[in-house]
PDB file of C-alpha atoms in Angstrom:
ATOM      1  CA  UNK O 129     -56.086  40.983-100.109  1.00 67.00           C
ATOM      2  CA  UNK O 130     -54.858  40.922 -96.561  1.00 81.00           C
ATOM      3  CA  UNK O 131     -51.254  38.633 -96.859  1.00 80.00           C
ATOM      4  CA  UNK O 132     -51.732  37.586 -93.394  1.00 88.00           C
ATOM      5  CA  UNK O 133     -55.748  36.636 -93.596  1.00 90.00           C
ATOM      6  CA  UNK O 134     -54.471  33.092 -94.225  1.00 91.00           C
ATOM      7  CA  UNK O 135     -52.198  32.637 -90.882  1.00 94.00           C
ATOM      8  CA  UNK O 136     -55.638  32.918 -89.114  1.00 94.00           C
ATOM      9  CA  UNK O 137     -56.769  30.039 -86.774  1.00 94.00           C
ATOM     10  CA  UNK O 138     -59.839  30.178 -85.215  1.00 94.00           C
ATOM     11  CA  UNK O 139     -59.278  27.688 -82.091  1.00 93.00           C
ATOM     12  CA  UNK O 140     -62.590  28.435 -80.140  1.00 90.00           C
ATOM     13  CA  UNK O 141     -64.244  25.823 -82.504  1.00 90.00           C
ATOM     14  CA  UNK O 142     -61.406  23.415 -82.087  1.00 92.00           C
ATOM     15  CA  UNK O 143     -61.227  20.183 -79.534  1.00 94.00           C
ATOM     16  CA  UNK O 144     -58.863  19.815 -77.235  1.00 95.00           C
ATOM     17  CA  UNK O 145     -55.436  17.757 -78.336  1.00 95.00           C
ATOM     18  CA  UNK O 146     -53.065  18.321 -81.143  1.00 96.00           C
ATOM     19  CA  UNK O 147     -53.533  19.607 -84.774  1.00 96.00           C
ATOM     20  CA  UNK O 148     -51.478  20.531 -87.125  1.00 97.00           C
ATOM     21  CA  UNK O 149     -51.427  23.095 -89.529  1.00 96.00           C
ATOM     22  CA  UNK O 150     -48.857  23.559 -92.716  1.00 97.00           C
ATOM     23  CA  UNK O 151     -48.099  27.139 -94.536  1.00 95.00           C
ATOM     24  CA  UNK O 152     -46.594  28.217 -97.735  1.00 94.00           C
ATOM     25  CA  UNK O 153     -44.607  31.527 -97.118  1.00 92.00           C
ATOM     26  CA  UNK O 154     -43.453  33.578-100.014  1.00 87.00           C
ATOM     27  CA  UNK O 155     -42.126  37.279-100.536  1.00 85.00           C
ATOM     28  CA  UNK O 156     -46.060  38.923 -99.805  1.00 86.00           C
ATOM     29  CA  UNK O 157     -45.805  38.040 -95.980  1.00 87.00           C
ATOM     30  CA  UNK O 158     -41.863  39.955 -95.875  1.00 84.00           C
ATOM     31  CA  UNK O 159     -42.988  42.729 -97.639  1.00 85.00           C
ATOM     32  CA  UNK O 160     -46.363  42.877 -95.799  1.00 86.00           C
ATOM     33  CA  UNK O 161     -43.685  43.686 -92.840  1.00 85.00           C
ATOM     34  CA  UNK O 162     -41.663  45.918 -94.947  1.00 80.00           C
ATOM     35  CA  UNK O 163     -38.967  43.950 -95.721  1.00 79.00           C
ATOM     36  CA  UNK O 164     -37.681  43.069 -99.334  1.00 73.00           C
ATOM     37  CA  UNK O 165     -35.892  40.217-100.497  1.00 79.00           C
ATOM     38  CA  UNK O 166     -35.472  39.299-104.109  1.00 80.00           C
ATOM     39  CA  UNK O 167     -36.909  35.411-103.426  1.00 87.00           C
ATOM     40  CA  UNK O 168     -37.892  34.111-100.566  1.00 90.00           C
ATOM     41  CA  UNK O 169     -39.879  30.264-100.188  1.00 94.00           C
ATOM     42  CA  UNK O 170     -40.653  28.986 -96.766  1.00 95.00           C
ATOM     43  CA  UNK O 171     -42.881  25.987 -95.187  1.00 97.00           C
ATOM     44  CA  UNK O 172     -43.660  26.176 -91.557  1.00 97.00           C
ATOM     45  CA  UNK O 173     -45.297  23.395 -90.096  1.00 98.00           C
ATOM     46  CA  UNK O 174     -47.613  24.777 -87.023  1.00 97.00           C
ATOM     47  CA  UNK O 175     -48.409  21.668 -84.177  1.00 97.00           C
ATOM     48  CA  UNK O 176     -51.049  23.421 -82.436  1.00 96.00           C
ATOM     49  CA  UNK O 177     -51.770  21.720 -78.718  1.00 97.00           C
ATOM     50  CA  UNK O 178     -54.560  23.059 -77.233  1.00 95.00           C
ATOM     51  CA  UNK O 179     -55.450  22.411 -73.547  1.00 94.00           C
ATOM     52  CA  UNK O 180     -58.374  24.285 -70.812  1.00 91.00           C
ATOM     53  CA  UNK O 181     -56.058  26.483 -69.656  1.00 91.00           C
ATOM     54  CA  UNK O 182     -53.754  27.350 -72.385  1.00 94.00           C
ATOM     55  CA  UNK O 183     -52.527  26.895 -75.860  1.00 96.00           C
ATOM     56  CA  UNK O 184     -48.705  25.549 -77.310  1.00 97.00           C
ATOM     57  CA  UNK O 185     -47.733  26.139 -80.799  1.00 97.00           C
ATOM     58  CA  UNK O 186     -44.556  24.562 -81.998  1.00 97.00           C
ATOM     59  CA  UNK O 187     -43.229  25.967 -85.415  1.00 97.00           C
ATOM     60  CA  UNK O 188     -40.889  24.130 -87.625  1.00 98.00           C
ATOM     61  CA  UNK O 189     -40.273  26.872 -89.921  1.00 97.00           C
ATOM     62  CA  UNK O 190     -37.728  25.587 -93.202  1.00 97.00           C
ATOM     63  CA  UNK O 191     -36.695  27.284 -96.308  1.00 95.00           C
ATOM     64  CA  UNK O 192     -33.897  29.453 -98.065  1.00 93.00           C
ATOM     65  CA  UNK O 193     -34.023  33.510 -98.629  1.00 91.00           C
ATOM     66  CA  UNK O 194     -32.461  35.350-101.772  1.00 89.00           C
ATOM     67  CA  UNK O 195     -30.201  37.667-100.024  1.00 88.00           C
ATOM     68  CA  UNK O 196     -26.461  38.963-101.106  1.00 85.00           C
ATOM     69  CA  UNK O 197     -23.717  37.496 -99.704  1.00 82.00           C
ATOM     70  CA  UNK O 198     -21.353  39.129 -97.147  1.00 80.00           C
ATOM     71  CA  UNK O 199     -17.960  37.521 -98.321  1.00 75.00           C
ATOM     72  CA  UNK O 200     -18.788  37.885-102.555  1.00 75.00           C
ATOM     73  CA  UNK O 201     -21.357  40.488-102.621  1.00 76.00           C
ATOM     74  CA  UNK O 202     -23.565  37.962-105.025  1.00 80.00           C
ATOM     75  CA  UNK O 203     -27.113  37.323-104.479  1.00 83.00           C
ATOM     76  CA  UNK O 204     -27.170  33.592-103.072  1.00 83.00           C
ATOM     77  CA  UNK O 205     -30.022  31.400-101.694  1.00 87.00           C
ATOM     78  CA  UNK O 206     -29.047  31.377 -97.865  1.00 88.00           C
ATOM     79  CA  UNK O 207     -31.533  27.873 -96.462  1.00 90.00           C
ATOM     80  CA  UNK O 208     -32.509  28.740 -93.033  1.00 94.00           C
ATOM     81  CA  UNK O 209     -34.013  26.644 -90.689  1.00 95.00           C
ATOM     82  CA  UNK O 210     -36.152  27.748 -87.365  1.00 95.00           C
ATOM     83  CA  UNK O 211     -37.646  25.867 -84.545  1.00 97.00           C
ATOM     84  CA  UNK O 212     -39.849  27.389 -82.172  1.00 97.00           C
ATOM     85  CA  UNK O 213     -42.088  27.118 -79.633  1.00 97.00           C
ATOM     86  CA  UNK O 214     -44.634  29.857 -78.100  1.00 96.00           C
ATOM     87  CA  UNK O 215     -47.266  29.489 -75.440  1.00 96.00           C
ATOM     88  CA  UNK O 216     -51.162  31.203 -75.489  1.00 95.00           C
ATOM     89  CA  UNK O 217     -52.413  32.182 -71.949  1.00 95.00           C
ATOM     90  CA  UNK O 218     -55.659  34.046 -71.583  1.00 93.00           C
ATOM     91  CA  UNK O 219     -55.738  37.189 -69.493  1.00 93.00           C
ATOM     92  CA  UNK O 220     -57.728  40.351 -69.208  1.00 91.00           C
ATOM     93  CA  UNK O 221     -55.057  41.945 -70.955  1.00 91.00           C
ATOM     94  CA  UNK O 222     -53.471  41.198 -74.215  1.00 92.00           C
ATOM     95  CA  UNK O 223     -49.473  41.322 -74.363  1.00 93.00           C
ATOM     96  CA  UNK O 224     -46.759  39.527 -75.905  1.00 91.00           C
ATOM     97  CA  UNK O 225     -43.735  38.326 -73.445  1.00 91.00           C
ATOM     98  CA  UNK O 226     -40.723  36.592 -75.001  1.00 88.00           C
ATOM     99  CA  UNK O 227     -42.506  33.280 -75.100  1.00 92.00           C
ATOM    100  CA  UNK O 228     -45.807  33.720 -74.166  1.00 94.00           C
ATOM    101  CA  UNK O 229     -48.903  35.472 -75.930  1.00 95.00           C
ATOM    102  CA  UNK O 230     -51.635  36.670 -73.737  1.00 95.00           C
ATOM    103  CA  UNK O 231     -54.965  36.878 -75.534  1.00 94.00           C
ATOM    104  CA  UNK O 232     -58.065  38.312 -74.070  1.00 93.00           C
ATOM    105  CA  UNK O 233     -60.761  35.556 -72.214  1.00 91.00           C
ATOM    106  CA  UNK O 234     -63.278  36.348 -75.432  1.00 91.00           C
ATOM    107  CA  UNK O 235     -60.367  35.860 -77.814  1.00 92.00           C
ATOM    108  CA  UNK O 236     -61.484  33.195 -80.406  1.00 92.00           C
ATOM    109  CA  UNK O 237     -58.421  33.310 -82.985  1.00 93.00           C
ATOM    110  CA  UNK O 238     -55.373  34.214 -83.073  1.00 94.00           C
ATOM    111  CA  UNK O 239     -53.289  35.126 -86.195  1.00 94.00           C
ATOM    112  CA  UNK O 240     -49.712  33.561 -86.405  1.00 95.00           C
ATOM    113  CA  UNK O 241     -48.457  35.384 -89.197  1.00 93.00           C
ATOM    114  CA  UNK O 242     -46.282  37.991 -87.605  1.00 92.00           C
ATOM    115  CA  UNK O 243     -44.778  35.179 -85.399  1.00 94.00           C
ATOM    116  CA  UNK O 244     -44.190  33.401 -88.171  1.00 94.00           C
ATOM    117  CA  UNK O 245     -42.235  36.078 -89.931  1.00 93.00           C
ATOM    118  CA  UNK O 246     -40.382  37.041 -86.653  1.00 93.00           C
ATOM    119  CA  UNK O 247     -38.869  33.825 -86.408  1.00 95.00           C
ATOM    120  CA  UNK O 248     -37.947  33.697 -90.044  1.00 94.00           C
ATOM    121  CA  UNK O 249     -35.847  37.041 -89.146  1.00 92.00           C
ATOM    122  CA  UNK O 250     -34.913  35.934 -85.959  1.00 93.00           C
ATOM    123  CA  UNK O 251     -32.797  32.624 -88.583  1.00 94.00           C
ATOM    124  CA  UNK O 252     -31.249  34.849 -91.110  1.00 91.00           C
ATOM    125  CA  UNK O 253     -27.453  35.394 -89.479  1.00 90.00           C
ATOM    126  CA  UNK O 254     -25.820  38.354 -88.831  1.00 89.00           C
ATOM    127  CA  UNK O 255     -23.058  37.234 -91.307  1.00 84.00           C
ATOM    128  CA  UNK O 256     -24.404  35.692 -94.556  1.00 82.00           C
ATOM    129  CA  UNK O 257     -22.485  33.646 -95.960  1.00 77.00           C
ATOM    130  CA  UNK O 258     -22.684  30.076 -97.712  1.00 70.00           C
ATOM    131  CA  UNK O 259     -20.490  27.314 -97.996  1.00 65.00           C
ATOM    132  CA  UNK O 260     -19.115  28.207-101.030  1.00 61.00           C
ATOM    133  CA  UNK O 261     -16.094  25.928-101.247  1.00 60.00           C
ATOM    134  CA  UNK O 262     -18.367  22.676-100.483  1.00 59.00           C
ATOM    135  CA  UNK O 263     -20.172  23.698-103.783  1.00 58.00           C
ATOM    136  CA  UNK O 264     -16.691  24.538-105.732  1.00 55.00           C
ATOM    137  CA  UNK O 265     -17.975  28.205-105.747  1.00 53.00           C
ATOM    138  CA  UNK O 266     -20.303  27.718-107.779  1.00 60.00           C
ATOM    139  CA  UNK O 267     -22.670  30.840-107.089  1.00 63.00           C
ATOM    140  CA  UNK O 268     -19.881  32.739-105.653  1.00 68.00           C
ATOM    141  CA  UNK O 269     -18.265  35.676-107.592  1.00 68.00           C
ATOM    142  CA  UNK O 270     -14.761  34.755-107.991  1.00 70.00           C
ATOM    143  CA  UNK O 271     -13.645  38.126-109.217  1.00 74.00           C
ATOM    144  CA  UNK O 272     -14.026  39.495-105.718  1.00 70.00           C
ATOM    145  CA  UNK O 273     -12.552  36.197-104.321  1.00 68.00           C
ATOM    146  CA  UNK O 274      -9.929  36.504-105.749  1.00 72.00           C
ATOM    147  CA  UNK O 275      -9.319  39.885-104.576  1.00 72.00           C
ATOM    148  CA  UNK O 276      -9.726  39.152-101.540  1.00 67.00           C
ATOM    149  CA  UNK O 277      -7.711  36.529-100.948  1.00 67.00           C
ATOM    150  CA  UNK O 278      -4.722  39.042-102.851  1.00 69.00           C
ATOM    151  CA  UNK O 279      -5.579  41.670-100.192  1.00 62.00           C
ATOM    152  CA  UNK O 280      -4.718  39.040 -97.616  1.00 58.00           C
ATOM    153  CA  UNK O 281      -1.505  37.852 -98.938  1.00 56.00           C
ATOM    154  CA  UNK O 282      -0.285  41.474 -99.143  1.00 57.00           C
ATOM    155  CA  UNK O 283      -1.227  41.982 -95.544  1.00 58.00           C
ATOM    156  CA  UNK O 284       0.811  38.963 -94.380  1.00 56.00           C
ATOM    157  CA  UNK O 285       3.528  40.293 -96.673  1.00 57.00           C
ATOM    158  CA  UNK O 286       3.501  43.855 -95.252  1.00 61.00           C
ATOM    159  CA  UNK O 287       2.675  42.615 -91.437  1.00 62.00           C
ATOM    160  CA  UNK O 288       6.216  40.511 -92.370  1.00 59.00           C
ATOM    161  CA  UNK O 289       8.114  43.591 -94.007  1.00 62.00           C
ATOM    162  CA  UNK O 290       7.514  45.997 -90.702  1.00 66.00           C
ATOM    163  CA  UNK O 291       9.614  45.823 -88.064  1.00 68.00           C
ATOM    164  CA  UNK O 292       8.801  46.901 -84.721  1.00 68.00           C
ATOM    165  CA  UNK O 293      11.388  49.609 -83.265  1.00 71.00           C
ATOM    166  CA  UNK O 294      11.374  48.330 -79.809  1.00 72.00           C
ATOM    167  CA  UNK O 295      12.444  45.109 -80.470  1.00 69.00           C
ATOM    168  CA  UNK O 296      15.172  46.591 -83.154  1.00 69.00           C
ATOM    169  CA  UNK O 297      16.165  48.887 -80.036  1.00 71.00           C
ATOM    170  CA  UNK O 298      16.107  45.609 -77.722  1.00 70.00           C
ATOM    171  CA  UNK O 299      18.394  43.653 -80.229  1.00 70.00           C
ATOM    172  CA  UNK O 300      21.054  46.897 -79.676  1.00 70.00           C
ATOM    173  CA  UNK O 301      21.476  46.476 -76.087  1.00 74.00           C
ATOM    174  CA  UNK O 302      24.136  44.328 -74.505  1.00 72.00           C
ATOM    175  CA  UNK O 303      23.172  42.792 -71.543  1.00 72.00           C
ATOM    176  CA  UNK O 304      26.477  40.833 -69.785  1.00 72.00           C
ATOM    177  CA  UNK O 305      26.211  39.604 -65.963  1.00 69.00           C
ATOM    178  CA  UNK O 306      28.615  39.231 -62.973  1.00 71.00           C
ATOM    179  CA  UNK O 307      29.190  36.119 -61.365  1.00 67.00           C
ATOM    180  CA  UNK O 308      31.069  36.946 -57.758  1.00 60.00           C
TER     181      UNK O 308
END
């Protein structure tokens, strides 16, 4: 079965106004798109505005991914939350600009499960990490805590212990002044 066959909206047959659409997002729409997580659970709420001329889709897009932490190396549930807008014109050419989707005049659907997923990547940080000491560390592996914060102490110990040589040379010279 197609995993993105039920991010399909036909909106030919659809009046003008608002509707709303909700989705259930699991691991087969991330690894449709190559990607593999351990867990993943999403629920994106599509508002779908359709006008004459054009067509707005707001996505509220909440959840939490199964992915290892940066600071402990454990696998944690990061929660990520996403809004996001994106705007259908209709053009003799279909394209995708950063906020706008051109579909073709005779376009009658349009499938929103690759923007969905874009904007679920598009949330996951570049550093992920969770806030492990409002939870008293609970999922947090305290081996490698611990560690780390030992690596740090010895740092500040050795950064202490070294002594630069042009301030030792500076301490040697004796500076006396004039007065006239």
């Amino acid at each position: 079965m197609n995993p993105l066959k039920p991010f399909e909206i036909s909106f030919s047959s659809l009046n003008q106004g608002l509707h709303t659409y909700n989705f259930e997002i699991d691991n087969s729409l991330l690894t449709h798109f190559e990607q593999d997580f351990e867990e993943a659970q999403f629920d994106c709420k599509l508002d779908l505005d359709k006008r004459s001329t054009l067509i707005n889709l707001h996505f509220s897009i909440n959840g939490k991914i199964k992915i290892d932490c940066d600071r402990c190396m454990e696998s944690i549930f990061l929660p990520l939350e996403s809004e996001n807008l994106m705007v259908i014109k209709f053009d003799e050419r279909e394209r995708q600009e950063e906020d706008i989707l051109y579909l073709d005049f005779n376009a009658t659907s349009v499938n929103v499960g690759s923007l969905i997923y874009e904007f679920i990547m598009l949330s996951i940080p570049l550093r992920k990490v969770k806030d492990c000491e409002s939870e008293n560390y609970k999922d947090c592996n305290q081996k490698i805590l611990d560690y780390l914060d030992n690596q740090k102490i010895e740092e500040i110990d050795q950064e202490e212990k070294k002594e630069n040589p042009l301030a030792s040379a500076l301490k040697d010279i004796n500076i006396t002044f004039n007065k006239k």
